[in-house]
Short mmCIF file of C-alpha atoms in Angstrom, two decimals:
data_model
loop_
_atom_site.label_atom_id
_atom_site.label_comp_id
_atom_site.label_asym_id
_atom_site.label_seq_id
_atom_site.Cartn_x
_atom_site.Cartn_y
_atom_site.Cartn_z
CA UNK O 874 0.00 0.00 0.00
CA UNK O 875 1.00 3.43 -0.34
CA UNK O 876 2.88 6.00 2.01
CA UNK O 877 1.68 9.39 2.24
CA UNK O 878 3.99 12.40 3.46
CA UNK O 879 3.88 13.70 7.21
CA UNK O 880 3.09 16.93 5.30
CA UNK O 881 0.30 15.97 2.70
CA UNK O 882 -1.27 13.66 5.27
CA UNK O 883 -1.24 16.45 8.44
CA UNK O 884 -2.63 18.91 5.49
CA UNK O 885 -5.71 16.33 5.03
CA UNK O 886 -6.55 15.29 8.54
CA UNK O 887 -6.23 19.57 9.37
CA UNK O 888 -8.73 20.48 6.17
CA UNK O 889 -10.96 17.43 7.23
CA UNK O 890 -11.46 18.84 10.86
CA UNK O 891 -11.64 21.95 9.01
CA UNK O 892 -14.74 21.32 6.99
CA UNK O 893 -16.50 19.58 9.87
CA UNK O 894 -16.22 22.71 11.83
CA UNK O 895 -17.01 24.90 10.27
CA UNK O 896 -20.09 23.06 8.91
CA UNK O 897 -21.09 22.15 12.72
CA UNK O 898 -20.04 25.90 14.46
CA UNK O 899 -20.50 28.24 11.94
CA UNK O 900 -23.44 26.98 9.90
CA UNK O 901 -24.59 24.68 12.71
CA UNK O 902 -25.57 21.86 10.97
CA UNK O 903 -26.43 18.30 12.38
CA UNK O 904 -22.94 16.70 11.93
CA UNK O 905 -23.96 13.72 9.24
CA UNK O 906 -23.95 16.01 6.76
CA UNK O 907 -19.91 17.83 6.88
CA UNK O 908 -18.94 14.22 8.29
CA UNK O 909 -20.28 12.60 4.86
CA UNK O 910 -19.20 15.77 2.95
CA UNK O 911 -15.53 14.56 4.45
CA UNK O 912 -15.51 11.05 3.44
CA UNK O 913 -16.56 11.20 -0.09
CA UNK O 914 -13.57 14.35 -0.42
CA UNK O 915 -11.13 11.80 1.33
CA UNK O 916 -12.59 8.89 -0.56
CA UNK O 917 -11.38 10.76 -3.78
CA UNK O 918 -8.38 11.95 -2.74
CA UNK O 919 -7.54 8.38 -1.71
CA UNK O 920 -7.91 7.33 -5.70
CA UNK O 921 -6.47 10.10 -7.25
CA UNK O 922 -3.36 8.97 -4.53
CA UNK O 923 -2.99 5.87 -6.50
CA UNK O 924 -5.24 3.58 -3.49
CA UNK O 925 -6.92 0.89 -4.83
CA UNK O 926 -10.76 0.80 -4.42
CA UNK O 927 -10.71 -2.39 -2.72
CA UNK O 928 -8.48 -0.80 0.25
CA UNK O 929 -11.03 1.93 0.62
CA UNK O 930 -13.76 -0.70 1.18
CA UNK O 931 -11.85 -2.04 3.13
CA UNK O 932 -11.10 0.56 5.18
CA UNK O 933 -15.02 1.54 5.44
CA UNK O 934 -15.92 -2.14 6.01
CA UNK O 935 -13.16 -2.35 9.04
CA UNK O 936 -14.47 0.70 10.59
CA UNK O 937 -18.20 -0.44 10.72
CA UNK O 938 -17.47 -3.56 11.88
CA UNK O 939 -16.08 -2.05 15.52
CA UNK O 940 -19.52 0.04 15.52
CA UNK O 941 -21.73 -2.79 15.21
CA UNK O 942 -22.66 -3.74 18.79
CA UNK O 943 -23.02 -0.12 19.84
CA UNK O 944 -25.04 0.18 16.89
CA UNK O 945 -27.01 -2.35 18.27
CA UNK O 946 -27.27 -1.18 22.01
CA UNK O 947 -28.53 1.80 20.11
CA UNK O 948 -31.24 0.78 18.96
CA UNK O 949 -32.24 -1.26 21.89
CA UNK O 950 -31.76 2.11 23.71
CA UNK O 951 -34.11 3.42 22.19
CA UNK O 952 -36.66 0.88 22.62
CA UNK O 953 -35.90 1.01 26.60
CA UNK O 954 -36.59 4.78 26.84
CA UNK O 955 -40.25 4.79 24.70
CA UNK O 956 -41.39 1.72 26.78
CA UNK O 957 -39.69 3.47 30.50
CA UNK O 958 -42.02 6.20 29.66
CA UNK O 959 -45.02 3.80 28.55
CA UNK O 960 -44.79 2.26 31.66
CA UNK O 961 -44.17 5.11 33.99
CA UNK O 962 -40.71 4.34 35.16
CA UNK O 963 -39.48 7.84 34.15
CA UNK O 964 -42.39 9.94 35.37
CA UNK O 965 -42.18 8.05 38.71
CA UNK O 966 -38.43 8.96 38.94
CA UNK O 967 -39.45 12.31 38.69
CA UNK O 968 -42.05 12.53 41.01
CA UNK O 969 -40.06 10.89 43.61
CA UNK O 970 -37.08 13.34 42.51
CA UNK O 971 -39.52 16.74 42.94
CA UNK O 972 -40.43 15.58 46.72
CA UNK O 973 -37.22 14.54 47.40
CA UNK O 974 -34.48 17.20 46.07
CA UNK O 975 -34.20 20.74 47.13
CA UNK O 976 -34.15 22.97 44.05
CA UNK O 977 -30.68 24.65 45.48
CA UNK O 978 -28.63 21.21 45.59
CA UNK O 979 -30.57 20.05 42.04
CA UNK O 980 -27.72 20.46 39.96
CA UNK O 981 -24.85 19.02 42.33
CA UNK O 982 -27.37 16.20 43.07
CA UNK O 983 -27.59 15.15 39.49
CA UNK O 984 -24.23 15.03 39.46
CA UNK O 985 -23.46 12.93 42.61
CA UNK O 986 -26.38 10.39 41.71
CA UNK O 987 -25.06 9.73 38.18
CA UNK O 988 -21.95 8.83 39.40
CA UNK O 989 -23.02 6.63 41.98
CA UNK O 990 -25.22 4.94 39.39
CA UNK O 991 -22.65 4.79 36.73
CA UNK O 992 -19.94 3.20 39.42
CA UNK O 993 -22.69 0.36 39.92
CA UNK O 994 -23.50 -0.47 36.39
CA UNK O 995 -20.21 1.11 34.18
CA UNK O 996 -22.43 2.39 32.01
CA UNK O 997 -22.66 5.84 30.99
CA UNK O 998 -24.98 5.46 27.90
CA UNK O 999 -27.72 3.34 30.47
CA UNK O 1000 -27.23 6.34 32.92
CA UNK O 1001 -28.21 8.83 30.53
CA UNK O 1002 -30.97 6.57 28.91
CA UNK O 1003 -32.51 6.17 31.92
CA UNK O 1004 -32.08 8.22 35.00
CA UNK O 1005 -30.41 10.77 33.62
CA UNK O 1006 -33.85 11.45 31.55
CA UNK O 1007 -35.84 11.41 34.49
CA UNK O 1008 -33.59 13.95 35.92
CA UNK O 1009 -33.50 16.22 33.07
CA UNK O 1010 -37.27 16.26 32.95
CA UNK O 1011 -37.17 17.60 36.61
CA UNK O 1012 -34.76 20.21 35.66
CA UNK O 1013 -36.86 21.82 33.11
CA UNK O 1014 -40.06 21.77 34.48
CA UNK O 1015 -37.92 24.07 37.42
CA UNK O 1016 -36.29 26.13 34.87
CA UNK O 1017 -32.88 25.41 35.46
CA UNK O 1018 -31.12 25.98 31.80
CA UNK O 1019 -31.25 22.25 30.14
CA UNK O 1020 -27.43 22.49 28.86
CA UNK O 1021 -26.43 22.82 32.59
CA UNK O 1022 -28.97 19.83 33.53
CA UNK O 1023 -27.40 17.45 30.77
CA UNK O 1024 -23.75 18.51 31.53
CA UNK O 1025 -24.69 17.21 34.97
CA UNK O 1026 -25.85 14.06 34.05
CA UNK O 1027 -23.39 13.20 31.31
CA UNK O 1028 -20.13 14.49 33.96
CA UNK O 1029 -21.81 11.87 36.49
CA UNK O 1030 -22.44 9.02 33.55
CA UNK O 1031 -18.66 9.54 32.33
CA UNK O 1032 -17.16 9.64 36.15
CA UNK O 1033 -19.19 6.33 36.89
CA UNK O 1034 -18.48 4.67 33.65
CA UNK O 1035 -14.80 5.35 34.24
CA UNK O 1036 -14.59 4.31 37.67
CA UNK O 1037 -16.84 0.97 37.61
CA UNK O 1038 -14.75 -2.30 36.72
CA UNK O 1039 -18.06 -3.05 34.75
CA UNK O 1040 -17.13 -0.42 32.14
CA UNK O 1041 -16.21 -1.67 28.71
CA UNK O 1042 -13.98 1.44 28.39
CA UNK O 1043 -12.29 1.09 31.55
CA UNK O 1044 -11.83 -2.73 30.83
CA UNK O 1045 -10.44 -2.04 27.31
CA UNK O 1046 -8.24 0.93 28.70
CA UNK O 1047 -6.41 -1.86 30.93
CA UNK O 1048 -6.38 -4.68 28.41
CA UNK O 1049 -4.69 -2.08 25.50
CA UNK O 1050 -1.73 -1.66 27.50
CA UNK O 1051 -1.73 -4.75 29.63
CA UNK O 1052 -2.39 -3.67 32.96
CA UNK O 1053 -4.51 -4.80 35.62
CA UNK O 1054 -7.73 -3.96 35.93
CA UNK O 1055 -7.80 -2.82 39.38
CA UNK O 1056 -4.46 -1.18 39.46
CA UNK O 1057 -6.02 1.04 36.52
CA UNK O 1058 -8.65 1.90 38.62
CA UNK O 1059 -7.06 2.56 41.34
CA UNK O 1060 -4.20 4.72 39.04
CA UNK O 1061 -7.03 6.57 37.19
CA UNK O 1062 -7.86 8.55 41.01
CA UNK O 1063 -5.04 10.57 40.95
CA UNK O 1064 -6.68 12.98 37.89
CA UNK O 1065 -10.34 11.86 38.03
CA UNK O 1066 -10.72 12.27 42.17
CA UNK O 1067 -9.37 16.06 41.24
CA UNK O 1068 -11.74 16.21 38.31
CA UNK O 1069 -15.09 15.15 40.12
CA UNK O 1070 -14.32 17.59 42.85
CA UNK O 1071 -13.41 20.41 40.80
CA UNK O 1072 -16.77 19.83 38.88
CA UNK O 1073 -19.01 19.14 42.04
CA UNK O 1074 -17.66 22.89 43.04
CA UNK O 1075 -18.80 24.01 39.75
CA UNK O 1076 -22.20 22.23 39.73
CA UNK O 1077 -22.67 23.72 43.00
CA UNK O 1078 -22.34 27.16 42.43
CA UNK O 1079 -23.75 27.27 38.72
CA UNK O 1080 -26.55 25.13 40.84
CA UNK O 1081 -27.52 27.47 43.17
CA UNK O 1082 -27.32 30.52 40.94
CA UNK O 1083 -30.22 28.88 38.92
CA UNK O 1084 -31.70 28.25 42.17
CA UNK O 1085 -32.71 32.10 42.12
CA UNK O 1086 -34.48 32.10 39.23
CA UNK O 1087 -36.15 27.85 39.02
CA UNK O 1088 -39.73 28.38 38.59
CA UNK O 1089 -41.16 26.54 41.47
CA UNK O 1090 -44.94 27.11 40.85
CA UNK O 1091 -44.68 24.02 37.85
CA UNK O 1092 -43.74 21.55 39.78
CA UNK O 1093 -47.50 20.72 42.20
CA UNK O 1094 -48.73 21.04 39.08
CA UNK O 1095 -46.05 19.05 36.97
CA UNK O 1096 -46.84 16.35 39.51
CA UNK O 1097 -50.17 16.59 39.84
CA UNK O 1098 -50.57 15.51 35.81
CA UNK O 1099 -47.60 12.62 36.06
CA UNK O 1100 -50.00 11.15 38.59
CA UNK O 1101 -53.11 11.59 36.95
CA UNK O 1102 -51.63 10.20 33.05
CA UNK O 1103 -49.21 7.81 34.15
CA UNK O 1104 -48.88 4.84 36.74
CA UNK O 1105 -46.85 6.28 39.22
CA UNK O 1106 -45.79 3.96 41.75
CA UNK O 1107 -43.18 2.52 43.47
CA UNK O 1108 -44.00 -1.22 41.84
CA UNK O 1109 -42.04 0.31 38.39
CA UNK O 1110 -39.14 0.59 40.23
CA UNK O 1111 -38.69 -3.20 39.52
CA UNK O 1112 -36.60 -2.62 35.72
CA UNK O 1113 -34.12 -0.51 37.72
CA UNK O 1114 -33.41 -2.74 40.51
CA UNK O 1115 -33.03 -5.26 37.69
CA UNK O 1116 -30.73 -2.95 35.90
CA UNK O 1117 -28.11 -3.20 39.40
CA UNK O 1118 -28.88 -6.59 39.59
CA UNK O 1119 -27.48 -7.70 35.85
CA UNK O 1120 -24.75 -4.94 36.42
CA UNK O 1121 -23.51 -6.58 39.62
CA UNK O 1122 -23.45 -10.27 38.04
CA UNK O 1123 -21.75 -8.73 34.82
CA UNK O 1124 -24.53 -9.48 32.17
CA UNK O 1125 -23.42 -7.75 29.04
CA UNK O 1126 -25.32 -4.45 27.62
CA UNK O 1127 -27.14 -6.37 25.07
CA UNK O 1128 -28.96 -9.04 27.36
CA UNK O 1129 -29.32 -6.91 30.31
CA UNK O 1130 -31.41 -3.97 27.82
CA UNK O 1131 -33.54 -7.00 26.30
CA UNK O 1132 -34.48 -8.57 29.80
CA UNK O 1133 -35.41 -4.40 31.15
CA UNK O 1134 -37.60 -3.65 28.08
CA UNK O 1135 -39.36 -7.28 28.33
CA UNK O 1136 -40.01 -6.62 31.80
CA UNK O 1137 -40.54 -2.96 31.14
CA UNK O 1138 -43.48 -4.21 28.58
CA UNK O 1139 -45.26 -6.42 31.54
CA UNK O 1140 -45.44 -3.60 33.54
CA UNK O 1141 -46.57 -1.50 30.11
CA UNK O 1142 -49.61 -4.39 29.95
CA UNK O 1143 -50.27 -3.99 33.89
CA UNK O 1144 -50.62 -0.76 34.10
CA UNK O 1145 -53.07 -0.31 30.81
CA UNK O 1146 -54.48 -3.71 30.66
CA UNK O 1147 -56.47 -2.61 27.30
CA UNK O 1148 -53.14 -1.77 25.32
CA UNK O 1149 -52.91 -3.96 22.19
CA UNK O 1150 -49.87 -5.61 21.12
CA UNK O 1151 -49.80 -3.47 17.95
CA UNK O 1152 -49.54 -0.29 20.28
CA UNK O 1153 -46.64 -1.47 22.20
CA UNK O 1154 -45.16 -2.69 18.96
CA UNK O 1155 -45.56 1.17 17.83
CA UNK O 1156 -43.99 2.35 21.06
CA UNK O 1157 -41.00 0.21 20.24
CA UNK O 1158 -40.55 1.37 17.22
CA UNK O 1159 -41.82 5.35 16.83
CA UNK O 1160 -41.09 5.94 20.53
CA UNK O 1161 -43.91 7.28 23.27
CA UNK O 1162 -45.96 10.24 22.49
CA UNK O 1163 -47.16 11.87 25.50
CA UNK O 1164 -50.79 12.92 25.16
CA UNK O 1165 -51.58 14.97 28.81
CA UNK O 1166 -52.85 17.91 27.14
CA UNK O 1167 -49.81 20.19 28.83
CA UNK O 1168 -47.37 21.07 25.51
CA UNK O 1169 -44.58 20.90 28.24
CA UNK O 1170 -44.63 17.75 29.85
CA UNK O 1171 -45.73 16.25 26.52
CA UNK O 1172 -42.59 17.99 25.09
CA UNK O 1173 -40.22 16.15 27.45
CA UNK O 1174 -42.22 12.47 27.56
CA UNK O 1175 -42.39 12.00 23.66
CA UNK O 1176 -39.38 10.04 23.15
CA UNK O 1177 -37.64 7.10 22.50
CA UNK O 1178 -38.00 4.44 20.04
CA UNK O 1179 -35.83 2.93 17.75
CA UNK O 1180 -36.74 5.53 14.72
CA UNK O 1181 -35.39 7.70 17.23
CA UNK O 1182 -32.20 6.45 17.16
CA UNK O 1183 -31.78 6.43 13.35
CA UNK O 1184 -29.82 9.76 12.83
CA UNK O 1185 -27.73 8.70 15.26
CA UNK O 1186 -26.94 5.40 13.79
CA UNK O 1187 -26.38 7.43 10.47
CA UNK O 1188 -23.58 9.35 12.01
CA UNK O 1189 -22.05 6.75 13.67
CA UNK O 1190 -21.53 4.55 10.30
CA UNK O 1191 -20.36 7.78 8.19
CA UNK O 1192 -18.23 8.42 11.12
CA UNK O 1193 -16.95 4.70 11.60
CA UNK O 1194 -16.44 4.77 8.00
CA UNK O 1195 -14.22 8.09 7.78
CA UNK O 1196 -12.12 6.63 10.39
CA UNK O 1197 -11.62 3.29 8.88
CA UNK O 1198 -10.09 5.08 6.20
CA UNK O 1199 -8.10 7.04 7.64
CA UNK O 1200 -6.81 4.03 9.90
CA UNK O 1201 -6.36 1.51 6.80
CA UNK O 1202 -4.81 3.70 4.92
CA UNK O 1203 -2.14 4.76 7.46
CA UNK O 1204 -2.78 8.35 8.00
CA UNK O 1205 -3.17 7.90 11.71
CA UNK O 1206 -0.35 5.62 12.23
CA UNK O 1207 1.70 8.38 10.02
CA UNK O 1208 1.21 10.92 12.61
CA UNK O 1209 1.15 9.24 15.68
CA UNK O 1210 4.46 7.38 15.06
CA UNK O 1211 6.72 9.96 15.01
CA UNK O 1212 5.58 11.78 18.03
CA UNK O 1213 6.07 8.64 19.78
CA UNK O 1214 9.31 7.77 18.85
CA UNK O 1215 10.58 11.85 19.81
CA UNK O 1216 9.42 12.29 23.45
CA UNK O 1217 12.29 12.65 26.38
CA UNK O 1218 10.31 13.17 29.11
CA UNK O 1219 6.89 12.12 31.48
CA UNK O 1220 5.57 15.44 31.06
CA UNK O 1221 5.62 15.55 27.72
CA UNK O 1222 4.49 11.74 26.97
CA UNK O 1223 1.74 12.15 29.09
CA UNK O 1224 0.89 15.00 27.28
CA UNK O 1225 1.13 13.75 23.69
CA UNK O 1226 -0.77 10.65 24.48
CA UNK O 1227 -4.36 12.39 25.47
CA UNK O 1228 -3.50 15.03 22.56
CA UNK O 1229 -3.15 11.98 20.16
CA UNK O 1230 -6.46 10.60 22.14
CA UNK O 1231 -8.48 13.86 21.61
CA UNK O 1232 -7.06 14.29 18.18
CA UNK O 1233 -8.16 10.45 17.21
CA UNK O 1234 -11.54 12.06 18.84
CA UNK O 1235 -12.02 14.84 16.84
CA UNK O 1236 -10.81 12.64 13.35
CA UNK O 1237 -12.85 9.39 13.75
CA UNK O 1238 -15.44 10.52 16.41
CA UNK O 1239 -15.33 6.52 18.23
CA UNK O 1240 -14.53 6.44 21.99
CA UNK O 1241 -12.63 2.80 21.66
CA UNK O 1242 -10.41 3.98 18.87
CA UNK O 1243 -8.98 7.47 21.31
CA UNK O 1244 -7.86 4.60 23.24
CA UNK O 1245 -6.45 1.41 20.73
CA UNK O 1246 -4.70 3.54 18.51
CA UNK O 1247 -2.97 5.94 20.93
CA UNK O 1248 -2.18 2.73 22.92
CA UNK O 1249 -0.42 0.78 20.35
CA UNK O 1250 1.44 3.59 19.23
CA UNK O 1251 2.60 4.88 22.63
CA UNK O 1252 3.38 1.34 24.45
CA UNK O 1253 6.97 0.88 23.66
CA UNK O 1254 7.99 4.32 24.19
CA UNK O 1255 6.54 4.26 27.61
CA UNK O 1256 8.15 0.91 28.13
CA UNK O 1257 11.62 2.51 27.05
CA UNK O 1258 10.88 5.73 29.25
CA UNK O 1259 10.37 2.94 32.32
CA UNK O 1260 6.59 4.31 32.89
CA UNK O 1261 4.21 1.91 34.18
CA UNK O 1262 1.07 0.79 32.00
CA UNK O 1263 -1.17 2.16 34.75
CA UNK O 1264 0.58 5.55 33.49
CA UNK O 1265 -0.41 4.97 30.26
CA UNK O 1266 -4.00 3.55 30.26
CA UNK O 1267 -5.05 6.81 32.86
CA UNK O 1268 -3.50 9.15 30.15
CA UNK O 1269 -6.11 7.44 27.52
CA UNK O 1270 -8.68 7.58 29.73
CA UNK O 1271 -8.27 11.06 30.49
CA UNK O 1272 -7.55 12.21 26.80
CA UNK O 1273 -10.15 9.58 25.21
CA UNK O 1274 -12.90 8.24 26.25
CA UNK O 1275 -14.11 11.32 28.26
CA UNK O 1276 -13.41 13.41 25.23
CA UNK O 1277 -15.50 11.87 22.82
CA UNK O 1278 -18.71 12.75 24.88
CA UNK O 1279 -18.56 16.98 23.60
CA UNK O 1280 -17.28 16.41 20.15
CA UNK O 1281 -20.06 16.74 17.90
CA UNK O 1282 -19.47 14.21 15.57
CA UNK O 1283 -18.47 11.59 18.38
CA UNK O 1284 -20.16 8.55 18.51
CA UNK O 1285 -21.33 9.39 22.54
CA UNK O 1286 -21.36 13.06 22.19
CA UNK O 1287 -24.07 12.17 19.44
CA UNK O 1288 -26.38 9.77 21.72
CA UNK O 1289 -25.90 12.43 24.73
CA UNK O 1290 -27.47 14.97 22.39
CA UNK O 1291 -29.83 12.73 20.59
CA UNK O 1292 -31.13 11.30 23.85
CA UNK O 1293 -31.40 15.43 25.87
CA UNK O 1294 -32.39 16.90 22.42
CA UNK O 1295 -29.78 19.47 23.40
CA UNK O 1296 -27.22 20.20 20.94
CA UNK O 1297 -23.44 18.74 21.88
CA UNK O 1298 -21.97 22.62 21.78
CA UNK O 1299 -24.76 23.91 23.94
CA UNK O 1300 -24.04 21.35 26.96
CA UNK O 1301 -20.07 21.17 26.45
CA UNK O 1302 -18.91 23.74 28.49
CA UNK O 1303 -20.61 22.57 31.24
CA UNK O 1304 -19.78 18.67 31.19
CA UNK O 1305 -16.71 20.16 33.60
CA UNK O 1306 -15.97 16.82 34.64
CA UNK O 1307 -14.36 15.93 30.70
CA UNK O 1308 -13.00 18.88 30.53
CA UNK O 1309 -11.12 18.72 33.97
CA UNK O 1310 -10.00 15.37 33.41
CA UNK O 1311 -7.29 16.09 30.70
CA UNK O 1312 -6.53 19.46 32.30
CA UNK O 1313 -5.48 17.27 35.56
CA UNK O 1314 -3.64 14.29 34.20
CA UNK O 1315 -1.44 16.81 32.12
CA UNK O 1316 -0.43 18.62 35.98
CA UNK O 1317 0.08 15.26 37.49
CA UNK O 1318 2.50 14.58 34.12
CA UNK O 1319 5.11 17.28 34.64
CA UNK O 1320 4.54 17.63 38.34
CA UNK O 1321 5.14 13.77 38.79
CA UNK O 1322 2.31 13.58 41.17
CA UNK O 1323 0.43 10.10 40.65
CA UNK O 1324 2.75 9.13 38.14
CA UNK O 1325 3.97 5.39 38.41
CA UNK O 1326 7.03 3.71 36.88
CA UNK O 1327 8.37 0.25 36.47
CA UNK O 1328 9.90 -1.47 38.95
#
């Protein structure tokens, strides 16, 4: 296969990020659009280069392929949140949330709860699926701005899903660079214990200045319909003890989501014993639409369903696609290489490794591939350098898999927006906990603090 320069193939990736920016920022489009605008210009360029068309289909079929079971999970997803709602699950979260939280802590709250739910089932995507939209239906009924509500959840999803031994990210973080597990975990505290502080600070005064200003005079009435149109009690609680339950004896995503919606659906048939099987089957498929008569609590319960999920799985296989390109062909491995092989110091490893990380973010847009590629390529030199793995697998934690939750075009900064309806720009400066996480790991590089090396 061909080589490309250092030069023509920075030029590429750099006019590639361009064109998705400026087609996202300035003429804020949805991000399938510049992202497919971008592979069919590097699809060209990659025959006029001399590449053979099969290595380009090759490239696009290798980067599906890793997408294929989030795909999946997906659209099961969206299934779970249409048929949470059809049962009541979600409106019963909230009505327990509006008698339980004071308005003033709402925002730190969200926080802390997401990331003691993500810890227990090391999953950020289930968090925000489920929870985190019962929570963010309690945060705009009081007003509080709905950027700051989902930058809450999604900085609570991300802390648990990094932290839980359940997590496929944290597991695959370990396994890239052949550490332990555990020791990872542990390892990773040094930059994320800093992180979730520095954010909880943040959530708490940001929290209580919306405080001021949360219209409290919705809520008895927000309540009072929940009650009256859905079946509100404690019974539907039932799918999310189950969720802990398959979480704790390590059921995988896919299983675990097909058990909750089954169940969810006996509870749908309980509740409503005159639904028909065809309605359900629509719910599954064209989500819930709320019908309570108030535009604003129908406005946050019509959702879900797996046509819901369709834009998203869209991006996700232009996006795969782009980066299997870019991978087969070598572009990545052209840049990364070189700043591997250059590096003198811990400092300055640490640092390349999470700019590689967000750079693989911002080029491919897939979580997994911030962390494999940046791995491989930065392994031996932190081997030569006599860093532990540990040292290593935080750095692409810190730099990857957090990251790809507030780029636009990223695989989970798509299904946080998709699932909030809030645009990825509009909640990204307030997912503090990703954008600490970097900021700390970088300090703990040159300052040495946290940083472990071989024996």
């Amino acid at each position: 296969m061909k080589k490309v320069s250092i030069l023509e193939t920075s030029t590429v990736l750099v006019l590639m990020l361009v064109i998705m920016g400026i087609g996202v920022i300035k003429f804020k489009l949805s991000p399938q659009t510049p992202v497919l605008l971008v592979l069919g210009l590097i699809t060209m360029w990659a025959k006029l280069r001399g590449f053979e068309w099969e290595d380009i289909n090759q490239g696009i079929k290798n980067g599906i392929e890793t997408g294929i079971i989030p795909i999946f999970i997906f659209i099961l997803v969206g299934a779970l949140i249409s048929v949470w709602v059809a049962a009541g699950i979600i409106p019963t979260l909230m009505v327990i949330g509006f008698k339980l939280i004071n308005v003033a802590w709402f925002v730190p709250s969200v926080f802390i709860v997401c990331s003691l739910v993500g810890t227990a089932v090391g999953s950020a995507f289930t968090v925000m699926s489920t929870v985190g939209i019962a929570f963010f239906g309690m945060g705009v009924t009081m007003g509080v701005n709905p950027a700051l509500v989902a930058g809450a959840i999604i900085s609570g999803a991300i802390f648990g899903d990094k932290c839980s031994p359940l997590s496929e990210s944290t597991n695959l973080s370990a396994a890239v660079v052949d550490a332990d597990l555990f020791d990872h975990i542990k390892n990773l505290m040094w930059s994320t214990v800093p992180a979730f502080v520095g954010a909880l600070i943040l959530f708490t005064i940001m929290g209580m200045g919306e405080a001021k200003s949360a219209d409290m005079s919705k809520i008895n009435q927000t309540v009072a319909i929940l009650e009256q149109h859905f079946n509100v009690n404690f019974w539907v609680i039932i799918p999310i003890a189950l969720m802990f339950i398959c979480a704790w004896m390590r059921v995988p995503a896919v299983p675990t989501l097909f058990i909750n919606i089954g169940v969810s659906v006996m509870f749908v048939f309980i509740g409503n014993p005159q639904i028909t099987v065809t309605k359900i089957a629509s719910i599954i498929e064209n989500g819930f639409i709320s019908k309570t008569g108030n535009i604003d609590v129908d406005q946050l319960l019509t959702r879900g369903g797996i046509a819901s999920m369709m834009g998203t799985v869209a991006l996700i296989v232009v996006t795969l696609s782009l980066g299997g390109i870019l991978v087969h062909l070598g572009l990545i491995e052209q840049i990364m290489a070189p700043i591997a092989q250059r590096l003198n110091s811990d400092g300055k490893l640490i640092l390349a490794v999470i700019a590689s990380a967000i750079g693989v973010n911002l080029f491919i847009g897939e979580q997994f591939l911030s962390v494999i590629l940046p791995g491989k390529a930065f392994k031996p030199t932190f081997e030569r350098s006599g860093l532990a793995n540990v040292t290593l697998s935080r750095a692409l934690e810190d730099g990857g898999t957090v990251i790809n939750y507030i780029v636009p075009w990223g695989v989970a900064g798509t299904f946080a927006a998709n699932t909030f309806h809030v645009a990825t720009l509009s909640y990204l400066p307030f997912v503090f906990f990703s954008l600490l996480s970097p900021v700390f790991s970088i300090l703990n590089g040159f300052t040495g603090i946290g940083i472990k090396h071989r024996n």
